[in-house]
């Protein structure tokens, strides 16, 4: 068998395998579109005093009928709404100044999204990571 025959046979075999692989992967549901927001610094306020900052990375899962092209230009509005909410009602976890309450943070951003991009535009907010500015000595006094 010469080299040309071997290359041609390999190409034909590969071309036959691609449609099967595409059909097999077509059965799995596609991940919903999402917008990532990284490096957002939120305050940890306890007893009326600023105790720490926690930098969060978020993933906003878009609602039905929304595309990245519609939501991406509004990223600054989402950041602003979240920082304002964090100063108004801090997402502080009682007794720990190194992390934020993910459920409260998520609920605040979903409710703010109604005014920014409309009802149902953001289905879910996932806190991907939390990184406190100061890590040691950040437990609230008991």
PDB file of N, CA and C in Angstrom, residues 19-98:
ATOM      1  N   UNK A  19     -19.939  12.433  11.236  1.00  0.00           N
ATOM      2  CA  UNK A  19     -21.392  12.570  11.387  1.00  0.00           C
ATOM      3  C   UNK A  19     -21.937  11.765  12.562  1.00  0.00           C
ATOM      4  N   UNK A  20     -21.362  10.591  12.827  1.00  0.00           N
ATOM      5  CA  UNK A  20     -21.822   9.800  13.977  1.00  0.00           C
ATOM      6  C   UNK A  20     -21.502  10.502  15.288  1.00  0.00           C
ATOM      7  N   UNK A  21     -20.333  11.085  15.387  1.00  0.00           N
ATOM      8  CA  UNK A  21     -19.952  11.802  16.610  1.00  0.00           C
ATOM      9  C   UNK A  21     -20.832  13.028  16.802  1.00  0.00           C
ATOM     10  N   UNK A  22     -21.144  13.728  15.717  1.00  0.00           N
ATOM     11  CA  UNK A  22     -22.007  14.908  15.821  1.00  0.00           C
ATOM     12  C   UNK A  22     -23.418  14.509  16.232  1.00  0.00           C
ATOM     13  N   UNK A  23     -23.910  13.396  15.697  1.00  0.00           N
ATOM     14  CA  UNK A  23     -25.249  12.936  16.052  1.00  0.00           C
ATOM     15  C   UNK A  23     -25.298  12.495  17.509  1.00  0.00           C
ATOM     16  N   UNK A  24     -24.235  11.864  17.992  1.00  0.00           N
ATOM     17  CA  UNK A  24     -24.210  11.415  19.386  1.00  0.00           C
ATOM     18  C   UNK A  24     -24.160  12.603  20.332  1.00  0.00           C
ATOM     19  N   UNK A  25     -23.423  13.635  19.975  1.00  0.00           N
ATOM     20  CA  UNK A  25     -23.349  14.799  20.863  1.00  0.00           C
ATOM     21  C   UNK A  25     -24.595  15.668  20.746  1.00  0.00           C
ATOM     22  N   UNK A  26     -25.383  15.515  19.690  1.00  0.00           N
ATOM     23  CA  UNK A  26     -26.596  16.298  19.504  1.00  0.00           C
ATOM     24  C   UNK A  26     -27.694  15.906  20.488  1.00  0.00           C
ATOM     25  N   UNK A  27     -27.605  14.738  21.100  1.00  0.00           N
ATOM     26  CA  UNK A  27     -28.615  14.295  22.047  1.00  0.00           C
ATOM     27  C   UNK A  27     -28.516  15.008  23.382  1.00  0.00           C
ATOM     28  N   UNK A  28     -27.347  15.528  23.722  1.00  0.00           N
ATOM     29  CA  UNK A  28     -27.186  16.212  24.999  1.00  0.00           C
ATOM     30  C   UNK A  28     -27.677  17.647  24.869  1.00  0.00           C
ATOM     31  N   UNK A  29     -28.373  18.157  25.884  1.00  0.00           N
ATOM     32  CA  UNK A  29     -28.869  19.532  25.804  1.00  0.00           C
ATOM     33  C   UNK A  29     -27.705  20.518  25.868  1.00  0.00           C
ATOM     34  N   UNK A  30     -27.812  21.577  25.102  1.00  0.00           N
ATOM     35  CA  UNK A  30     -26.769  22.604  25.079  1.00  0.00           C
ATOM     36  C   UNK A  30     -26.858  23.448  26.343  1.00  0.00           C
ATOM     37  N   UNK A  31     -25.707  23.890  26.806  1.00  0.00           N
ATOM     38  CA  UNK A  31     -25.680  24.746  27.992  1.00  0.00           C
ATOM     39  C   UNK A  31     -26.314  26.082  27.647  1.00  0.00           C
ATOM     40  N   UNK A  32     -27.096  26.641  28.557  1.00  0.00           N
ATOM     41  CA  UNK A  32     -27.721  27.930  28.274  1.00  0.00           C
ATOM     42  C   UNK A  32     -26.660  29.024  28.180  1.00  0.00           C
ATOM     43  N   UNK A  33     -26.920  30.049  27.386  1.00  0.00           N
ATOM     44  CA  UNK A  33     -25.937  31.132  27.275  1.00  0.00           C
ATOM     45  C   UNK A  33     -25.762  31.828  28.616  1.00  0.00           C
ATOM     46  N   UNK A  34     -24.544  32.303  28.856  1.00  0.00           N
ATOM     47  CA  UNK A  34     -24.280  32.961  30.130  1.00  0.00           C
ATOM     48  C   UNK A  34     -23.280  34.088  29.950  1.00  0.00           C
ATOM     49  N   UNK A  35     -23.326  35.043  30.870  1.00  0.00           N
ATOM     50  CA  UNK A  35     -22.427  36.187  30.893  1.00  0.00           C
ATOM     51  C   UNK A  35     -21.562  36.079  32.137  1.00  0.00           C
ATOM     52  N   UNK A  36     -20.269  36.196  31.967  1.00  0.00           N
ATOM     53  CA  UNK A  36     -19.353  36.138  33.108  1.00  0.00           C
ATOM     54  C   UNK A  36     -18.980  37.543  33.543  1.00  0.00           C
ATOM     55  N   UNK A  37     -18.994  37.753  34.848  1.00  0.00           N
ATOM     56  CA  UNK A  37     -18.551  39.013  35.441  1.00  0.00           C
ATOM     57  C   UNK A  37     -17.461  38.656  36.437  1.00  0.00           C
ATOM     58  N   UNK A  38     -16.257  39.147  36.204  1.00  0.00           N
ATOM     59  CA  UNK A  38     -15.115  38.787  37.048  1.00  0.00           C
ATOM     60  C   UNK A  38     -14.558  40.020  37.751  1.00  0.00           C
ATOM     61  N   UNK A  39     -13.957  39.781  38.921  1.00  0.00           N
ATOM     62  CA  UNK A  39     -13.223  40.828  39.618  1.00  0.00           C
ATOM     63  C   UNK A  39     -14.063  41.939  40.187  1.00  0.00           C
ATOM     64  N   UNK A  40     -15.216  41.630  40.699  1.00  0.00           N
ATOM     65  CA  UNK A  40     -16.092  42.635  41.288  1.00  0.00           C
ATOM     66  C   UNK A  40     -15.849  42.682  42.791  1.00  0.00           C
ATOM     67  N   UNK A  41     -15.369  43.803  43.312  1.00  0.00           N
ATOM     68  CA  UNK A  41     -15.068  43.939  44.733  1.00  0.00           C
ATOM     69  C   UNK A  41     -16.273  44.412  45.509  1.00  0.00           C
ATOM     70  N   UNK A  42     -16.698  43.623  46.472  1.00  0.00           N
ATOM     71  CA  UNK A  42     -17.856  43.960  47.301  1.00  0.00           C
ATOM     72  C   UNK A  42     -17.430  44.092  48.754  1.00  0.00           C
ATOM     73  N   UNK A  43     -18.020  45.042  49.471  1.00  0.00           N
ATOM     74  CA  UNK A  43     -17.604  45.279  50.856  1.00  0.00           C
ATOM     75  C   UNK A  43     -18.209  44.285  51.834  1.00  0.00           C
ATOM     76  N   UNK A  44     -17.471  44.040  52.912  1.00  0.00           N
ATOM     77  CA  UNK A  44     -17.985  43.294  54.055  1.00  0.00           C
ATOM     78  C   UNK A  44     -18.135  44.331  55.167  1.00  0.00           C
ATOM     79  N   UNK A  45     -19.375  44.627  55.507  1.00  0.00           N
ATOM     80  CA  UNK A  45     -19.659  45.656  56.505  1.00  0.00           C
ATOM     81  C   UNK A  45     -20.330  44.984  57.687  1.00  0.00           C
ATOM     82  N   UNK A  46     -19.787  45.220  58.869  1.00  0.00           N
ATOM     83  CA  UNK A  46     -20.389  44.672  60.079  1.00  0.00           C
ATOM     84  C   UNK A  46     -20.283  45.717  61.172  1.00  0.00           C
ATOM     85  N   UNK A  47     -21.375  45.913  61.869  1.00  0.00           N
ATOM     86  CA  UNK A  47     -21.403  46.901  62.934  1.00  0.00           C
ATOM     87  C   UNK A  47     -21.223  48.322  62.414  1.00  0.00           C
ATOM     88  N   UNK A  48     -21.646  48.556  61.173  1.00  0.00           N
ATOM     89  CA  UNK A  48     -21.518  49.877  60.593  1.00  0.00           C
ATOM     90  C   UNK A  48     -20.110  50.231  60.141  1.00  0.00           C
ATOM     91  N   UNK A  49     -19.195  49.281  60.189  1.00  0.00           N
ATOM     92  CA  UNK A  49     -17.804  49.522  59.794  1.00  0.00           C
ATOM     93  C   UNK A  49     -17.406  48.612  58.644  1.00  0.00           C
ATOM     94  N   UNK A  50     -16.577  49.148  57.774  1.00  0.00           N
ATOM     95  CA  UNK A  50     -16.045  48.363  56.683  1.00  0.00           C
ATOM     96  C   UNK A  50     -14.968  47.443  57.242  1.00  0.00           C
ATOM     97  N   UNK A  51     -15.158  46.144  57.082  1.00  0.00           N
ATOM     98  CA  UNK A  51     -14.232  45.175  57.665  1.00  0.00           C
ATOM     99  C   UNK A  51     -13.295  44.543  56.642  1.00  0.00           C
ATOM    100  N   UNK A  52     -13.769  44.365  55.408  1.00  0.00           N
ATOM    101  CA  UNK A  52     -12.977  43.671  54.406  1.00  0.00           C
ATOM    102  C   UNK A  52     -13.633  43.893  53.047  1.00  0.00           C
ATOM    103  N   UNK A  53     -12.944  43.491  51.999  1.00  0.00           N
ATOM    104  CA  UNK A  53     -13.507  43.415  50.655  1.00  0.00           C
ATOM    105  C   UNK A  53     -13.370  41.985  50.178  1.00  0.00           C
ATOM    106  N   UNK A  54     -14.387  41.515  49.465  1.00  0.00           N
ATOM    107  CA  UNK A  54     -14.342  40.189  48.855  1.00  0.00           C
ATOM    108  C   UNK A  54     -14.556  40.388  47.359  1.00  0.00           C
ATOM    109  N   UNK A  55     -13.635  39.846  46.568  1.00  0.00           N
ATOM    110  CA  UNK A  55     -13.724  39.940  45.117  1.00  0.00           C
ATOM    111  C   UNK A  55     -14.414  38.686  44.599  1.00  0.00           C
ATOM    112  N   UNK A  56     -15.479  38.885  43.846  1.00  0.00           N
ATOM    113  CA  UNK A  56     -16.277  37.761  43.368  1.00  0.00           C
ATOM    114  C   UNK A  56     -16.241  37.679  41.850  1.00  0.00           C
ATOM    115  N   UNK A  57     -16.400  36.467  41.366  1.00  0.00           N
ATOM    116  CA  UNK A  57     -16.599  36.201  39.943  1.00  0.00           C
ATOM    117  C   UNK A  57     -17.966  35.549  39.816  1.00  0.00           C
ATOM    118  N   UNK A  58     -18.766  36.051  38.895  1.00  0.00           N
ATOM    119  CA  UNK A  58     -20.136  35.595  38.743  1.00  0.00           C
ATOM    120  C   UNK A  58     -20.378  35.060  37.340  1.00  0.00           C
ATOM    121  N   UNK A  59     -21.375  34.209  37.242  1.00  0.00           N
ATOM    122  CA  UNK A  59     -21.848  33.728  35.943  1.00  0.00           C
ATOM    123  C   UNK A  59     -23.349  33.916  35.921  1.00  0.00           C
ATOM    124  N   UNK A  60     -23.833  34.768  35.022  1.00  0.00           N
ATOM    125  CA  UNK A  60     -25.256  35.056  34.893  1.00  0.00           C
ATOM    126  C   UNK A  60     -25.826  34.194  33.780  1.00  0.00           C
ATOM    127  N   UNK A  61     -26.748  33.317  34.129  1.00  0.00           N
ATOM    128  CA  UNK A  61     -27.386  32.441  33.153  1.00  0.00           C
ATOM    129  C   UNK A  61     -28.551  33.201  32.535  1.00  0.00           C
ATOM    130  N   UNK A  62     -28.517  33.366  31.226  1.00  0.00           N
ATOM    131  CA  UNK A  62     -29.522  34.164  30.535  1.00  0.00           C
ATOM    132  C   UNK A  62     -30.841  33.422  30.420  1.00  0.00           C
ATOM    133  N   UNK A  63     -31.919  34.186  30.455  1.00  0.00           N
ATOM    134  CA  UNK A  63     -33.251  33.622  30.332  1.00  0.00           C
ATOM    135  C   UNK A  63     -33.590  33.281  28.895  1.00  0.00           C
ATOM    136  N   UNK A  64     -34.745  32.691  28.708  1.00  0.00           N
ATOM    137  CA  UNK A  64     -35.182  32.281  27.380  1.00  0.00           C
ATOM    138  C   UNK A  64     -35.368  33.501  26.485  1.00  0.00           C
ATOM    139  N   UNK A  65     -34.897  33.384  25.271  1.00  0.00           N
ATOM    140  CA  UNK A  65     -35.081  34.455  24.299  1.00  0.00           C
ATOM    141  C   UNK A  65     -34.055  35.570  24.385  1.00  0.00           C
ATOM    142  N   UNK A  66     -33.117  35.496  25.310  1.00  0.00           N
ATOM    143  CA  UNK A  66     -32.086  36.526  25.445  1.00  0.00           C
ATOM    144  C   UNK A  66     -30.779  36.018  24.862  1.00  0.00           C
ATOM    145  N   UNK A  67     -30.047  36.909  24.220  1.00  0.00           N
ATOM    146  CA  UNK A  67     -28.770  36.552  23.622  1.00  0.00           C
ATOM    147  C   UNK A  67     -27.666  37.372  24.265  1.00  0.00           C
ATOM    148  N   UNK A  68     -26.437  36.917  24.035  1.00  0.00           N
ATOM    149  CA  UNK A  68     -25.279  37.639  24.566  1.00  0.00           C
ATOM    150  C   UNK A  68     -25.203  39.043  23.981  1.00  0.00           C
ATOM    151  N   UNK A  69     -25.600  39.208  22.736  1.00  0.00           N
ATOM    152  CA  UNK A  69     -25.540  40.519  22.098  1.00  0.00           C
ATOM    153  C   UNK A  69     -26.477  41.517  22.780  1.00  0.00           C
ATOM    154  N   UNK A  70     -27.563  41.047  23.353  1.00  0.00           N
ATOM    155  CA  UNK A  70     -28.494  41.918  24.056  1.00  0.00           C
ATOM    156  C   UNK A  70     -28.016  42.257  25.463  1.00  0.00           C
ATOM    157  N   UNK A  71     -27.378  41.310  26.152  1.00  0.00           N
ATOM    158  CA  UNK A  71     -27.040  41.454  27.557  1.00  0.00           C
ATOM    159  C   UNK A  71     -25.641  42.023  27.785  1.00  0.00           C
ATOM    160  N   UNK A  72     -24.681  41.685  26.957  1.00  0.00           N
ATOM    161  CA  UNK A  72     -23.286  42.097  27.156  1.00  0.00           C
ATOM    162  C   UNK A  72     -23.118  43.612  27.305  1.00  0.00           C
ATOM    163  N   UNK A  73     -23.800  44.447  26.522  1.00  0.00           N
ATOM    164  CA  UNK A  73     -23.641  45.901  26.708  1.00  0.00           C
ATOM    165  C   UNK A  73     -24.138  46.406  28.070  1.00  0.00           C
ATOM    166  N   UNK A  74     -24.907  45.620  28.774  1.00  0.00           N
ATOM    167  CA  UNK A  74     -25.463  46.019  30.071  1.00  0.00           C
ATOM    168  C   UNK A  74     -24.626  45.549  31.252  1.00  0.00           C
ATOM    169  N   UNK A  75     -23.439  44.974  30.995  1.00  0.00           N
ATOM    170  CA  UNK A  75     -22.600  44.441  32.073  1.00  0.00           C
ATOM    171  C   UNK A  75     -22.271  45.505  33.115  1.00  0.00           C
ATOM    172  N   UNK A  76     -21.974  46.710  32.695  1.00  0.00           N
ATOM    173  CA  UNK A  76     -21.646  47.783  33.638  1.00  0.00           C
ATOM    174  C   UNK A  76     -22.825  48.105  34.544  1.00  0.00           C
ATOM    175  N   UNK A  77     -24.032  48.008  34.020  1.00  0.00           N
ATOM    176  CA  UNK A  77     -25.221  48.261  34.831  1.00  0.00           C
ATOM    177  C   UNK A  77     -25.405  47.167  35.888  1.00  0.00           C
ATOM    178  N   UNK A  78     -25.096  45.917  35.524  1.00  0.00           N
ATOM    179  CA  UNK A  78     -25.169  44.823  36.497  1.00  0.00           C
ATOM    180  C   UNK A  78     -24.147  45.020  37.608  1.00  0.00           C
ATOM    181  N   UNK A  79     -22.922  45.419  37.244  1.00  0.00           N
ATOM    182  CA  UNK A  79     -21.879  45.679  38.244  1.00  0.00           C
ATOM    183  C   UNK A  79     -22.318  46.794  39.200  1.00  0.00           C
ATOM    184  N   UNK A  80     -22.816  47.872  38.625  1.00  0.00           N
ATOM    185  CA  UNK A  80     -23.240  49.016  39.434  1.00  0.00           C
ATOM    186  C   UNK A  80     -24.379  48.637  40.380  1.00  0.00           C
ATOM    187  N   UNK A  81     -25.354  47.909  39.879  1.00  0.00           N
ATOM    188  CA  UNK A  81     -26.486  47.503  40.711  1.00  0.00           C
ATOM    189  C   UNK A  81     -26.047  46.623  41.870  1.00  0.00           C
ATOM    190  N   UNK A  82     -25.095  45.745  41.611  1.00  0.00           N
ATOM    191  CA  UNK A  82     -24.633  44.842  42.664  1.00  0.00           C
ATOM    192  C   UNK A  82     -23.821  45.589  43.723  1.00  0.00           C
ATOM    193  N   UNK A  83     -22.975  46.513  43.304  1.00  0.00           N
ATOM    194  CA  UNK A  83     -22.198  47.295  44.274  1.00  0.00           C
ATOM    195  C   UNK A  83     -23.124  48.164  45.115  1.00  0.00           C
ATOM    196  N   UNK A  84     -24.116  48.783  44.487  1.00  0.00           N
ATOM    197  CA  UNK A  84     -25.079  49.596  45.240  1.00  0.00           C
ATOM    198  C   UNK A  84     -25.851  48.747  46.254  1.00  0.00           C
ATOM    199  N   UNK A  85     -26.282  47.566  45.835  1.00  0.00           N
ATOM    200  CA  UNK A  85     -27.011  46.675  46.740  1.00  0.00           C
ATOM    201  C   UNK A  85     -26.129  46.222  47.895  1.00  0.00           C
ATOM    202  N   UNK A  86     -24.852  45.980  47.622  1.00  0.00           N
ATOM    203  CA  UNK A  86     -23.928  45.523  48.672  1.00  0.00           C
ATOM    204  C   UNK A  86     -23.684  46.609  49.706  1.00  0.00           C
ATOM    205  N   UNK A  87     -23.718  47.858  49.311  1.00  0.00           N
ATOM    206  CA  UNK A  87     -23.548  48.954  50.265  1.00  0.00           C
ATOM    207  C   UNK A  87     -24.841  49.240  51.020  1.00  0.00           C
ATOM    208  N   UNK A  88     -25.965  49.058  50.363  1.00  0.00           N
ATOM    209  CA  UNK A  88     -27.264  49.316  50.995  1.00  0.00           C
ATOM    210  C   UNK A  88     -27.578  48.237  52.035  1.00  0.00           C
ATOM    211  N   UNK A  89     -27.478  46.989  51.662  1.00  0.00           N
ATOM    212  CA  UNK A  89     -27.722  45.856  52.548  1.00  0.00           C
ATOM    213  C   UNK A  89     -26.590  44.873  52.333  1.00  0.00           C
ATOM    214  N   UNK A  90     -25.553  44.919  53.160  1.00  0.00           N
ATOM    215  CA  UNK A  90     -24.367  44.078  52.933  1.00  0.00           C
ATOM    216  C   UNK A  90     -24.705  42.584  52.891  1.00  0.00           C
ATOM    217  N   UNK A  91     -23.967  41.867  52.084  1.00  0.00           N
ATOM    218  CA  UNK A  91     -24.137  40.421  51.949  1.00  0.00           C
ATOM    219  C   UNK A  91     -23.241  39.677  52.927  1.00  0.00           C
ATOM    220  N   UNK A  92     -23.020  40.238  54.072  1.00  0.00           N
ATOM    221  CA  UNK A  92     -22.101  39.692  55.059  1.00  0.00           C
ATOM    222  C   UNK A  92     -22.640  38.409  55.674  1.00  0.00           C
ATOM    223  N   UNK A  93     -21.759  37.426  55.822  1.00  0.00           N
ATOM    224  CA  UNK A  93     -22.083  36.198  56.542  1.00  0.00           C
ATOM    225  C   UNK A  93     -21.763  36.471  58.011  1.00  0.00           C
ATOM    226  N   UNK A  94     -22.720  36.314  58.911  1.00  0.00           N
ATOM    227  CA  UNK A  94     -22.456  36.603  60.327  1.00  0.00           C
ATOM    228  C   UNK A  94     -21.290  35.778  60.872  1.00  0.00           C
ATOM    229  N   UNK A  95     -20.352  36.465  61.480  1.00  0.00           N
ATOM    230  CA  UNK A  95     -19.219  35.798  62.102  1.00  0.00           C
ATOM    231  C   UNK A  95     -18.052  35.496  61.184  1.00  0.00           C
ATOM    232  N   UNK A  96     -18.162  35.825  59.899  1.00  0.00           N
ATOM    233  CA  UNK A  96     -17.072  35.546  58.965  1.00  0.00           C
ATOM    234  C   UNK A  96     -16.932  36.723  58.005  1.00  0.00           C
ATOM    235  N   UNK A  97     -15.774  37.369  58.045  1.00  0.00           N
ATOM    236  CA  UNK A  97     -15.536  38.539  57.210  1.00  0.00           C
ATOM    237  C   UNK A  97     -14.787  38.190  55.933  1.00  0.00           C
ATOM    238  N   UNK A  98     -14.675  36.904  55.606  1.00  0.00           N
ATOM    239  CA  UNK A  98     -13.923  36.500  54.423  1.00  0.00           C
ATOM    240  C   UNK A  98     -14.798  35.968  53.294  1.00  0.00           C
TER     241      UNK A  98
END
